[in-house]
C-alpha atoms as an extended CHARMM CRD file, in Angstrom:
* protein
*
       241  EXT
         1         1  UNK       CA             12.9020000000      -21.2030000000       -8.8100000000  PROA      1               0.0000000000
         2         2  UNK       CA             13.8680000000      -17.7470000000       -9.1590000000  PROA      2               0.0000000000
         3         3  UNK       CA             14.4640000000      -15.9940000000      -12.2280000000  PROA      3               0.0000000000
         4         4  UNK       CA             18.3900000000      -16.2140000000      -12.8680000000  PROA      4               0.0000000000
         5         5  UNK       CA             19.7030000000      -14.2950000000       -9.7270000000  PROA      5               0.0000000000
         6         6  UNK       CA             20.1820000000      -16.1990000000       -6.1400000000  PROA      6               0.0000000000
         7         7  UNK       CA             17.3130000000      -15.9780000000       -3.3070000000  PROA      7               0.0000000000
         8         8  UNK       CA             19.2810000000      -13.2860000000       -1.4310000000  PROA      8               0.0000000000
         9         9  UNK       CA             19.6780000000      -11.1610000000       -4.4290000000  PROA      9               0.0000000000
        10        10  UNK       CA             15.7990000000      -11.6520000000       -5.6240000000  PROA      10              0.0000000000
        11        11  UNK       CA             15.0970000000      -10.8250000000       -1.4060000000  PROA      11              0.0000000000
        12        12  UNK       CA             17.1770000000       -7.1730000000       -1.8160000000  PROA      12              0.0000000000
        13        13  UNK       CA             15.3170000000       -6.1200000000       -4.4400000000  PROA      13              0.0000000000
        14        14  UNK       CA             12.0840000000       -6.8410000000       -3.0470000000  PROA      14              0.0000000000
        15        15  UNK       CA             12.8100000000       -5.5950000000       -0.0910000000  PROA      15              0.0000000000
        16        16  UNK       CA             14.3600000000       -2.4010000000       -1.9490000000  PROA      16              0.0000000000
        17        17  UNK       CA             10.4750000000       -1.8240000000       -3.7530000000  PROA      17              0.0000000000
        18        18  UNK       CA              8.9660000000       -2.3500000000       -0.1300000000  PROA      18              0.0000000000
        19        19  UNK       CA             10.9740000000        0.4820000000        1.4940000000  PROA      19              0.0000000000
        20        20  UNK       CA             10.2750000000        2.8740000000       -1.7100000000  PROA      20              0.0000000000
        21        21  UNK       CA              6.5320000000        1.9290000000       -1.3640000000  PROA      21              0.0000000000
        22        22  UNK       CA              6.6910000000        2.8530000000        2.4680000000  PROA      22              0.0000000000
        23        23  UNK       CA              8.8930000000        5.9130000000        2.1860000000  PROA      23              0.0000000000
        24        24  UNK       CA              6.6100000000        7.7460000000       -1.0800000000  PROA      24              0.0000000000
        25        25  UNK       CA              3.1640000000        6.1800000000       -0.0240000000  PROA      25              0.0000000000
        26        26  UNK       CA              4.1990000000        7.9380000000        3.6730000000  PROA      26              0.0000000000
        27        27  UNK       CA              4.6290000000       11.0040000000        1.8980000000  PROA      27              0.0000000000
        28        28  UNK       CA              1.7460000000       11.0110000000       -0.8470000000  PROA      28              0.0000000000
        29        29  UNK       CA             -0.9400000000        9.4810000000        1.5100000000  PROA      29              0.0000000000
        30        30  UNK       CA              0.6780000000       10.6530000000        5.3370000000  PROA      30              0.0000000000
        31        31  UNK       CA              2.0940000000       13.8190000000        5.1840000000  PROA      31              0.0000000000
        32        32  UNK       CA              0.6390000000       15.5100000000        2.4790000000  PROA      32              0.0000000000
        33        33  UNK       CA             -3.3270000000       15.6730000000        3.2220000000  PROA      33              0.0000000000
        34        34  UNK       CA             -2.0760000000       17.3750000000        6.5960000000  PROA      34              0.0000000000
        35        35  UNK       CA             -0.4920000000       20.0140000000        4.6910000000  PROA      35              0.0000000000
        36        36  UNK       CA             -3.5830000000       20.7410000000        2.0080000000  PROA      36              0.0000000000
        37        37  UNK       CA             -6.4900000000       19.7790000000        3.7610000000  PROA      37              0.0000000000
        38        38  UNK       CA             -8.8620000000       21.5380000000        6.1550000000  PROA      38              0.0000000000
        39        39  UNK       CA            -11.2910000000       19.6410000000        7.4760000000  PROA      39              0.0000000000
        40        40  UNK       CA            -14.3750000000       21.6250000000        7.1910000000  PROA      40              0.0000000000
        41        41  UNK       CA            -13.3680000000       24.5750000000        5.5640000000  PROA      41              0.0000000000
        42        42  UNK       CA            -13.2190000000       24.4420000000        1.6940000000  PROA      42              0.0000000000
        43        43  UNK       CA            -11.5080000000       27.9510000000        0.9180000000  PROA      43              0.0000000000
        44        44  UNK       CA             -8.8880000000       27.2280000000        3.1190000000  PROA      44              0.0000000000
        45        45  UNK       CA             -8.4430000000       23.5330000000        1.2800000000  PROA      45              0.0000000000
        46        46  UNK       CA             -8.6040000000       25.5610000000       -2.0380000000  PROA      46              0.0000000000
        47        47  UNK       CA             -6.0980000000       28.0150000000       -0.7850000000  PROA      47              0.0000000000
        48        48  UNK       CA             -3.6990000000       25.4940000000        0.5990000000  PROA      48              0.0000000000
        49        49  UNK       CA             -3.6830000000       23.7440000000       -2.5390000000  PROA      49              0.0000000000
        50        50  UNK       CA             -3.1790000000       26.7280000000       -5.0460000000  PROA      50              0.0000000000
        51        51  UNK       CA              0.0740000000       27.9690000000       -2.3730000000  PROA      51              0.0000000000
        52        52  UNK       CA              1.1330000000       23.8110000000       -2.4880000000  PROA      52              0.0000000000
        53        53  UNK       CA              0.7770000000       23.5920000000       -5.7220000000  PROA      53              0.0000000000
        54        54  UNK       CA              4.9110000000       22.5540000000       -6.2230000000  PROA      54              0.0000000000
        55        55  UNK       CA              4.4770000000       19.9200000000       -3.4180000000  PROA      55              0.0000000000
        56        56  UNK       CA              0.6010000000       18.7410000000       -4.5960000000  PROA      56              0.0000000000
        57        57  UNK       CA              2.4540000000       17.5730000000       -7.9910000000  PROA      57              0.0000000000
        58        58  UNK       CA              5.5530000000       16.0310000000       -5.8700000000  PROA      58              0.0000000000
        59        59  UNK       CA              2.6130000000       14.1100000000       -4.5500000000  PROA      59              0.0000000000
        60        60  UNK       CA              1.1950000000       12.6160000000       -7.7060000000  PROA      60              0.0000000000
        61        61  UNK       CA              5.1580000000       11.9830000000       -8.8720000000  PROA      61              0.0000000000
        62        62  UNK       CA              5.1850000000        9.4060000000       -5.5550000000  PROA      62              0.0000000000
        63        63  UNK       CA              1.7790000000        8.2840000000       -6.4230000000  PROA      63              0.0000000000
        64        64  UNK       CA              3.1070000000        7.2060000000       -9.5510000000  PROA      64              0.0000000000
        65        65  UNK       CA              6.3600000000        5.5010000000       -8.1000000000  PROA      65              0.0000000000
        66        66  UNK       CA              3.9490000000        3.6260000000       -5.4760000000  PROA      66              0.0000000000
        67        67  UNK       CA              2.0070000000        2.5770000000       -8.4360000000  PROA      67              0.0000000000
        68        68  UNK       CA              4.6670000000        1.3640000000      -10.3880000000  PROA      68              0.0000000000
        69        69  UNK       CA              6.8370000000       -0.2170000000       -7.5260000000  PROA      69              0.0000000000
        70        70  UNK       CA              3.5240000000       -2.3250000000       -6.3780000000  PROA      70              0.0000000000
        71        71  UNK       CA              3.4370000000       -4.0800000000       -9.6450000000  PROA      71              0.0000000000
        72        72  UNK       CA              7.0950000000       -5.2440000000       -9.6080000000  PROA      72              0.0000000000
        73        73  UNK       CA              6.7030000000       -6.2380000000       -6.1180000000  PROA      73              0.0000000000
        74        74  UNK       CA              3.7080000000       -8.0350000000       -6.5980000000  PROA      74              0.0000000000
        75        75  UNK       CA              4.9830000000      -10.1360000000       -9.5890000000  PROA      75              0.0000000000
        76        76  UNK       CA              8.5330000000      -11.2250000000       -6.7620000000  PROA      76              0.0000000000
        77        77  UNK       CA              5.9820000000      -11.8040000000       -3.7630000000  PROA      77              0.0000000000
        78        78  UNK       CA              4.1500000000      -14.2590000000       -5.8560000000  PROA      78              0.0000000000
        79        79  UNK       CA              7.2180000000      -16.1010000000       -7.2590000000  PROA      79              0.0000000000
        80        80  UNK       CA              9.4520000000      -15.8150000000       -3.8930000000  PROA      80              0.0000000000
        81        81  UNK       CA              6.1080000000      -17.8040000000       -2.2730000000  PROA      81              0.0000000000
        82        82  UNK       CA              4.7020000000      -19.9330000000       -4.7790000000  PROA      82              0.0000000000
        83        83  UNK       CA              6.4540000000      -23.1220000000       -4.0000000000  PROA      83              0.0000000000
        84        84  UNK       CA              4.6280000000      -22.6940000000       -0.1710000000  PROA      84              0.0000000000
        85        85  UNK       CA              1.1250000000      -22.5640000000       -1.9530000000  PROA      85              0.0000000000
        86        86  UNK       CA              0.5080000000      -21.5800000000       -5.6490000000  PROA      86              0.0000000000
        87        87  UNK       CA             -3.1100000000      -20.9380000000       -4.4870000000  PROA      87              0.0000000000
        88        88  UNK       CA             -2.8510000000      -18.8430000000       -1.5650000000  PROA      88              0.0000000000
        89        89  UNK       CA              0.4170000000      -16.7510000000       -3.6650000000  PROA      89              0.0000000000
        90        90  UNK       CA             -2.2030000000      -16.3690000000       -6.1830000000  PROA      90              0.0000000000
        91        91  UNK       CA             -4.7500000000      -14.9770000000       -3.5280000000  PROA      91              0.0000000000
        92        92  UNK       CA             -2.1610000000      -12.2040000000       -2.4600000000  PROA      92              0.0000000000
        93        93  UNK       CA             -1.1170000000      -11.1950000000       -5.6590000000  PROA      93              0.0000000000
        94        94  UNK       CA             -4.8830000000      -11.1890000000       -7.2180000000  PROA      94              0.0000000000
        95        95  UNK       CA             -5.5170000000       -8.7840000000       -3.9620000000  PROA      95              0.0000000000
        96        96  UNK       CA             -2.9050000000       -6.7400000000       -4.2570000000  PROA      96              0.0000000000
        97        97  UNK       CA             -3.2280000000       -5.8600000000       -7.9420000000  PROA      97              0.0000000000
        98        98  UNK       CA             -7.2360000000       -5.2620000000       -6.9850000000  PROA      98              0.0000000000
        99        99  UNK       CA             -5.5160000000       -2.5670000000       -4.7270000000  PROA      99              0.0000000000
       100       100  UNK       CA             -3.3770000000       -0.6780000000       -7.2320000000  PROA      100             0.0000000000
       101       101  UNK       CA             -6.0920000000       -0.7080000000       -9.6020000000  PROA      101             0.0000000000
       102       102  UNK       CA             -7.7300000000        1.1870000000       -7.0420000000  PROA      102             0.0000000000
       103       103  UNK       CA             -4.7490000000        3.3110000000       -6.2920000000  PROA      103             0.0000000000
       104       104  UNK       CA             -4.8210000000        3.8010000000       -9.7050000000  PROA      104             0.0000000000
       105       105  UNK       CA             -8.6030000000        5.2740000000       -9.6030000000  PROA      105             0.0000000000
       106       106  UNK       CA             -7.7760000000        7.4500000000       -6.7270000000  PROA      106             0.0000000000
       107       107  UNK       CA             -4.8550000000        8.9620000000       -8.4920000000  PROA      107             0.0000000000
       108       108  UNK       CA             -7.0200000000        9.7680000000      -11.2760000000  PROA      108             0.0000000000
       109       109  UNK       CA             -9.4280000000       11.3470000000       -8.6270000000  PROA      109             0.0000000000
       110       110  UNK       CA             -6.4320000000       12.8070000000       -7.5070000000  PROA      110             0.0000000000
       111       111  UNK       CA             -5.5960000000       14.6840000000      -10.3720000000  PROA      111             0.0000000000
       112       112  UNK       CA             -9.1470000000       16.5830000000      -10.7650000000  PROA      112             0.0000000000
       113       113  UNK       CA             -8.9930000000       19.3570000000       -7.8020000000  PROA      113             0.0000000000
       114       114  UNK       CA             -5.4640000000       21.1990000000       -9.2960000000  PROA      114             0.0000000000
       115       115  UNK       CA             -7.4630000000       21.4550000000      -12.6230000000  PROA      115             0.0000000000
       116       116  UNK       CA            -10.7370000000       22.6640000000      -10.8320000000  PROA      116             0.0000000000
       117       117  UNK       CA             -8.2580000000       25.1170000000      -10.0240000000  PROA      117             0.0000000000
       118       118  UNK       CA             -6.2090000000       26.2160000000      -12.2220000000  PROA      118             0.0000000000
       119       119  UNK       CA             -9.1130000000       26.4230000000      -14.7990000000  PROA      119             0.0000000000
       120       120  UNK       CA             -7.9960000000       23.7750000000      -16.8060000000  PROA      120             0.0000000000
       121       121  UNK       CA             -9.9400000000       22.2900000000      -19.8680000000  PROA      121             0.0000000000
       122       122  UNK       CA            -13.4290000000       23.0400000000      -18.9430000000  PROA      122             0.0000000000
       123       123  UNK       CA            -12.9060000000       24.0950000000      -15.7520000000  PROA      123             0.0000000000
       124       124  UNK       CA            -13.2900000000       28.1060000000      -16.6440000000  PROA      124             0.0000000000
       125       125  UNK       CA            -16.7820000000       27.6240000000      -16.4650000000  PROA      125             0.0000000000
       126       126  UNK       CA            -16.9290000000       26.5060000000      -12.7780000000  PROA      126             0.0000000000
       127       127  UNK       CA            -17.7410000000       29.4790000000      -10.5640000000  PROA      127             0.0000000000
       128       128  UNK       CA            -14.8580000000       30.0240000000       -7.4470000000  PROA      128             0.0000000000
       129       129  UNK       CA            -17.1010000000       28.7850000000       -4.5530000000  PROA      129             0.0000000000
       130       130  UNK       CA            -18.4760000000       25.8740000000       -6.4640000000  PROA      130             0.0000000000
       131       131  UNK       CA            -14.8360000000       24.8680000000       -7.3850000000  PROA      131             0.0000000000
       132       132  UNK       CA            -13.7910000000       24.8020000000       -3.8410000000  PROA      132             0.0000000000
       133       133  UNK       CA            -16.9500000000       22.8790000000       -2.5100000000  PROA      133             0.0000000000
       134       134  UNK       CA            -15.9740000000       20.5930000000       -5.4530000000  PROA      134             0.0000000000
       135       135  UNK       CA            -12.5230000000       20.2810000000       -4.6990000000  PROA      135             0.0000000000
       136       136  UNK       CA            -13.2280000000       19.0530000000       -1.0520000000  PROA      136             0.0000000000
       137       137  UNK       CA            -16.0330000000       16.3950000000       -2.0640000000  PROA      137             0.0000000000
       138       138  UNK       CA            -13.2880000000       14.6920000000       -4.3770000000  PROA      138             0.0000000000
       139       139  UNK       CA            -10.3820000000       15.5500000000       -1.4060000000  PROA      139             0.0000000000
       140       140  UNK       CA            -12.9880000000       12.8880000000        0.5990000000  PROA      140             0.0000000000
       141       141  UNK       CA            -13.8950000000       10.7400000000       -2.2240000000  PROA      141             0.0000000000
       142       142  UNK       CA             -9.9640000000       10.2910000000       -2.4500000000  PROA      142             0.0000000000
       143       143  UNK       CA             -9.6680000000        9.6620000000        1.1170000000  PROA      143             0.0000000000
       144       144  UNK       CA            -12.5780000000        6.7620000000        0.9960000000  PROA      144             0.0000000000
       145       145  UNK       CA            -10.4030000000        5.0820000000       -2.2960000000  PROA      145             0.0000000000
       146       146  UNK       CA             -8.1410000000        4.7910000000        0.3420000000  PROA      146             0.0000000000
       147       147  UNK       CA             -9.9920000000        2.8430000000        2.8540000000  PROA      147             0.0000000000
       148       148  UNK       CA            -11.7490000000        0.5790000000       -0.4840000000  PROA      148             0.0000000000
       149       149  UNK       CA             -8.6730000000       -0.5250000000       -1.6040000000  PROA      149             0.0000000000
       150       150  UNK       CA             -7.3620000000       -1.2360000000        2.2740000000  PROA      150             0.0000000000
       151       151  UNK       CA             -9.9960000000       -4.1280000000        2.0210000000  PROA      151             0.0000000000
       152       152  UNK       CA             -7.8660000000       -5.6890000000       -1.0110000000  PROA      152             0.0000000000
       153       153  UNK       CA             -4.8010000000       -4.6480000000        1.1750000000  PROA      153             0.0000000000
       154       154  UNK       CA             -5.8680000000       -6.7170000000        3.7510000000  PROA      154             0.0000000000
       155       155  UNK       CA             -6.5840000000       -9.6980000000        2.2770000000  PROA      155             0.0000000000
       156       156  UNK       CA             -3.1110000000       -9.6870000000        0.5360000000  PROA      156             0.0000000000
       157       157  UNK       CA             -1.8550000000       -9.3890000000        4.2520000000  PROA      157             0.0000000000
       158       158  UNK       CA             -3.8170000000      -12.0560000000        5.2480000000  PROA      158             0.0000000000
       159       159  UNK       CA             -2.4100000000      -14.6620000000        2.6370000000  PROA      159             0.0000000000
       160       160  UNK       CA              1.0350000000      -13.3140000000        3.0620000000  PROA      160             0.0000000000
       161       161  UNK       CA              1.2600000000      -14.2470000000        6.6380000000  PROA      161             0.0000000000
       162       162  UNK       CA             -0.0060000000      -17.6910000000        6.3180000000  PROA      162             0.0000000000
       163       163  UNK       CA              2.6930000000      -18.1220000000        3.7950000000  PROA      163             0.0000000000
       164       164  UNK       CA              5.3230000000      -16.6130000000        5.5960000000  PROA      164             0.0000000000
       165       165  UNK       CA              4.1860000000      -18.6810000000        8.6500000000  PROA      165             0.0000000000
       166       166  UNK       CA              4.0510000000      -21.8830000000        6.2000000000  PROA      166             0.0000000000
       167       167  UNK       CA              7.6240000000      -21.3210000000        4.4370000000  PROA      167             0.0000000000
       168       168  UNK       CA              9.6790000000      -20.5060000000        7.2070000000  PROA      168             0.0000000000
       169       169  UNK       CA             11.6200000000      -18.7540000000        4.7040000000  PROA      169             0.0000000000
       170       170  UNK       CA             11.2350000000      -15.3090000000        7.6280000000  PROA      170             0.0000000000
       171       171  UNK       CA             10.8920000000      -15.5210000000       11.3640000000  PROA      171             0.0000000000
       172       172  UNK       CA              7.3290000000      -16.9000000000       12.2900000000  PROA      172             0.0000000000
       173       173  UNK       CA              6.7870000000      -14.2100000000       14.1410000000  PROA      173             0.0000000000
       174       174  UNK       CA              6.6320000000      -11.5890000000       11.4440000000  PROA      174             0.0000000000
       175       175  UNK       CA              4.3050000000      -13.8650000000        9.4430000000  PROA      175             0.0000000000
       176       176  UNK       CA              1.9700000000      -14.0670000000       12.2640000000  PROA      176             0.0000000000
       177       177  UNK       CA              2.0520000000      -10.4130000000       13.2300000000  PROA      177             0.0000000000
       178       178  UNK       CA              0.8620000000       -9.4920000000        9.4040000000  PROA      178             0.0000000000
       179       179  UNK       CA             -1.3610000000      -12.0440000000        9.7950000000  PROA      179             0.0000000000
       180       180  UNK       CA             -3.2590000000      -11.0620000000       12.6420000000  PROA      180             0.0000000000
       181       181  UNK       CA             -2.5990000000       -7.2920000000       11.8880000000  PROA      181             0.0000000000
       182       182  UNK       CA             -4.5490000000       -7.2110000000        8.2740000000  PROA      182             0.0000000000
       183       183  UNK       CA             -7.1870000000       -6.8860000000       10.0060000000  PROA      183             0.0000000000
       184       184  UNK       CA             -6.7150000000       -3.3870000000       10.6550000000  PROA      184             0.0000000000
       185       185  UNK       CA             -7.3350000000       -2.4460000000        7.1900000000  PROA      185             0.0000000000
       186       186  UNK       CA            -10.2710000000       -4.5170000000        7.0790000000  PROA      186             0.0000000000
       187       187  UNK       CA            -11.7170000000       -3.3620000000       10.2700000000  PROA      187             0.0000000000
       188       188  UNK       CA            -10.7510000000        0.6870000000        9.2050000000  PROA      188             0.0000000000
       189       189  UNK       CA            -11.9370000000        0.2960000000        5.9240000000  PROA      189             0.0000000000
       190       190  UNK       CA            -15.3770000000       -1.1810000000        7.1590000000  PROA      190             0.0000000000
       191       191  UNK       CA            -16.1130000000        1.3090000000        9.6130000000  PROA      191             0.0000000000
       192       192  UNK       CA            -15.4780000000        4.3280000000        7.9150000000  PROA      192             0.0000000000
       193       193  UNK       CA            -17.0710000000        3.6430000000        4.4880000000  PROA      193             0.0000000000
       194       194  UNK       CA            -20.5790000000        2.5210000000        6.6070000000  PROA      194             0.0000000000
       195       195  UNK       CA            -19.7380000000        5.2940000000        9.2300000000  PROA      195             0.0000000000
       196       196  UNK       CA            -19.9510000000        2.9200000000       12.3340000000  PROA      196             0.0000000000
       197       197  UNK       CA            -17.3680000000        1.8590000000       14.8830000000  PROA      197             0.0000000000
       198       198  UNK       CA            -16.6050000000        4.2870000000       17.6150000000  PROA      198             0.0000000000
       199       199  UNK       CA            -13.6760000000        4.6080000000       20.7760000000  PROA      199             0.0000000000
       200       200  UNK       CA            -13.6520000000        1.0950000000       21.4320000000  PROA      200             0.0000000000
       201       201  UNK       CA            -13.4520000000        0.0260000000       17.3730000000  PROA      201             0.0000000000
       202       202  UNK       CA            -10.7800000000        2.6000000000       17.0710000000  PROA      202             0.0000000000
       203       203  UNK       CA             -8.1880000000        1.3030000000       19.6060000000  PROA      203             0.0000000000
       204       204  UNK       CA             -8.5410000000       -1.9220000000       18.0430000000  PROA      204             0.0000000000
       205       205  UNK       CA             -7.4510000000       -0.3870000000       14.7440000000  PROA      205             0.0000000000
       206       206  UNK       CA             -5.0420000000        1.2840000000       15.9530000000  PROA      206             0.0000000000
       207       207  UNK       CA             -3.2950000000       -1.3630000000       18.1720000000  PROA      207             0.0000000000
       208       208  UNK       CA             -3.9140000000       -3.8300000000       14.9450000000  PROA      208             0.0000000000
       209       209  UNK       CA             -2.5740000000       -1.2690000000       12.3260000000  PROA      209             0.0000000000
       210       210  UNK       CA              0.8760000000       -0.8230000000       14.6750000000  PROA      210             0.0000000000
       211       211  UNK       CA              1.2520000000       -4.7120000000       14.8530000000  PROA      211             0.0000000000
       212       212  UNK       CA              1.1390000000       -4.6740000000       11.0380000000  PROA      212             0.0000000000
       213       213  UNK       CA              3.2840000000       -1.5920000000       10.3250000000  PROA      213             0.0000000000
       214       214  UNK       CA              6.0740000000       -3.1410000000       12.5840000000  PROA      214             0.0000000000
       215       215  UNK       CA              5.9550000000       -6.0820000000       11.4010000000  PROA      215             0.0000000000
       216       216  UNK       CA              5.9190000000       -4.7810000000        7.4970000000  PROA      216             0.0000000000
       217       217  UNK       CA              8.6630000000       -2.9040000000        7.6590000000  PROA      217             0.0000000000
       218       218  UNK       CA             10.7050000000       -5.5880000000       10.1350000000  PROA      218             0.0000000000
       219       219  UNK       CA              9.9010000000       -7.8090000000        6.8540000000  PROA      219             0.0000000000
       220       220  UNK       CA             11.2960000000       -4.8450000000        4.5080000000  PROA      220             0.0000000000
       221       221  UNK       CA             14.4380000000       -4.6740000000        6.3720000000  PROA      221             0.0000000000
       222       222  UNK       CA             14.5330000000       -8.4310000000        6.0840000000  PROA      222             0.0000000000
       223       223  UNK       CA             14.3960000000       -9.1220000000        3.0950000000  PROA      223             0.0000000000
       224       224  UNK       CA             16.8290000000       -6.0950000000        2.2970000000  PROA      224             0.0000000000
       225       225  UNK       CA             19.7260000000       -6.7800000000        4.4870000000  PROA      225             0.0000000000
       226       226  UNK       CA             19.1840000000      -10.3650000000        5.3500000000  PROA      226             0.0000000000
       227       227  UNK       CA             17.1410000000      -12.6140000000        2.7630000000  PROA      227             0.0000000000
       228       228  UNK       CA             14.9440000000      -15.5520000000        2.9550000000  PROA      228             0.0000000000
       229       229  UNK       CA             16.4690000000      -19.1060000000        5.1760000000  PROA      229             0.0000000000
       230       230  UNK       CA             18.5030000000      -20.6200000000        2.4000000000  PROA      230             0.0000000000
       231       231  UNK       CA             17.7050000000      -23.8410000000        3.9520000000  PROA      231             0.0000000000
       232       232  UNK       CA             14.0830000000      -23.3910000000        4.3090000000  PROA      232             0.0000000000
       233       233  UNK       CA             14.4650000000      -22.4950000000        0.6780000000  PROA      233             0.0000000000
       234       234  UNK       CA             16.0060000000      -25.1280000000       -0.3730000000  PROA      234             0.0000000000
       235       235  UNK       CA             13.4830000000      -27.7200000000        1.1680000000  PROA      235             0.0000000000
       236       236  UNK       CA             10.6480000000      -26.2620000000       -1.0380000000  PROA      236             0.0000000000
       237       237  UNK       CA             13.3210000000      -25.2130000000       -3.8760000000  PROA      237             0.0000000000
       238       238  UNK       CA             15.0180000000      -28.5030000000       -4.5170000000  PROA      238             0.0000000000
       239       239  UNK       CA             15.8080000000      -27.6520000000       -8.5050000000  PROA      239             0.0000000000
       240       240  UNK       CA             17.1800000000      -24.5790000000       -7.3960000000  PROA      240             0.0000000000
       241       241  UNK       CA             18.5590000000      -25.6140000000       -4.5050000000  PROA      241             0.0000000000
């Protein structure tokens, strides 16, 4: 049963936490490691981070929201699922709350290279060129947090889609497309922490992670403009039906 509002009203906001996860993680994760980073080069990284610095912090403000946002919709994805399978709701939200405590590593990480350079704390003592080499080993230990907590990611995807499949609370379709797209996270995640895969591995990543990220935000959308099937709902739901 959900907690004092109707199915459709419990679906918007969950649906509302999914689009603000897509639209800050996009911008935190996607666009702004383009900007700063130069693969290769660590004065330029340096550089682009000390002339970024407005936008670098803009960064860590969506980190935050991401953060913060994945914990309320982890707590509705649990409850809006249970009735389908207590045990495989618990296995998504156990998964996904192993990811933000990773996200909540990196952001830490995250936080280190604007003090290496802006000589905060004891930073002073750090000589220029050692600061930037520093600053581009955590850039890349940031990047690989990414990938570690992918492998929670995708096993939160996993369970998802079986119970979306199960409930028939969504279209099928979308359960089995998240489903069979987690693992892309998996799949990335494996081959670049062990530094293996290669042209072939890579298509299948990429074809797997644009299954999943259609399918994702189809099931944002969903939720936000249409809600679950009040009649699968109320099959599993009967007391609140």
């Amino acid at each position: 049963m959900l907690p004092q509002m109707s199915p459709i009203t419990f679906a918007r906001i969950a649906g509302a936490l999914y689009l603000t996860i897509a639209v800050a993680g996009s911008f935190s994760i996607g666009y702004l490691p383009s900007v700063i980073i130069a693969p290769g080069d660590a004065a330029a990284t340096a550089e682009h981070l000390l002339n970024t610095q407005s936008l670098f912090r803009l960064g860590i403000l969506a980190d935050v929201i991401v953060l913060l946002a994945e914990i309320a919709l982890t707590a509705m994805l649990y409850v809006m699922f249970r009735s389908v399978s207590r045990t495989l709701s618990l296995v998504a939200a156990f998964a996904r709350l192993g990811m933000i405590v990773v996200m909540g590593i990196n952001l830490l990480i995250n936080l280190v290279p604007l003090l290496l350079l802006t000589g905060g704390g004891t930073a002073v003592a750090i000589a220029p060129q050692q600061a930037q080499a520093t600053i581009s080993l955590i850039f890349e230990i940031h990047a690989l947090g990414v990938y570690v907590w992918g492998i929670f990611f995708s096993l939160h995807l996993f369970a998802l889609g079986v119970l979306m499949v199960r409930s028939g609370f969504f279209p099928r379709v979308l359960g089995a497309m998240i489903l069979f797209g987690s693992f892309a996270y998996l799949l990335d995640a494996l081959t670049q922490i062990t530094g293996t895969g290669g042209t072939v591995v890579s298509a299948i990543v990429i074809g797997l992670l644009a299954i999943v990220t259609v399918a994702e935000l189809t099931f944002a959308f969903w939720l936000l403009i249409r809600g679950p099937n009040i009649s699968a709902w109320n099959k599993l739901n009967p007391i609140a039906a």
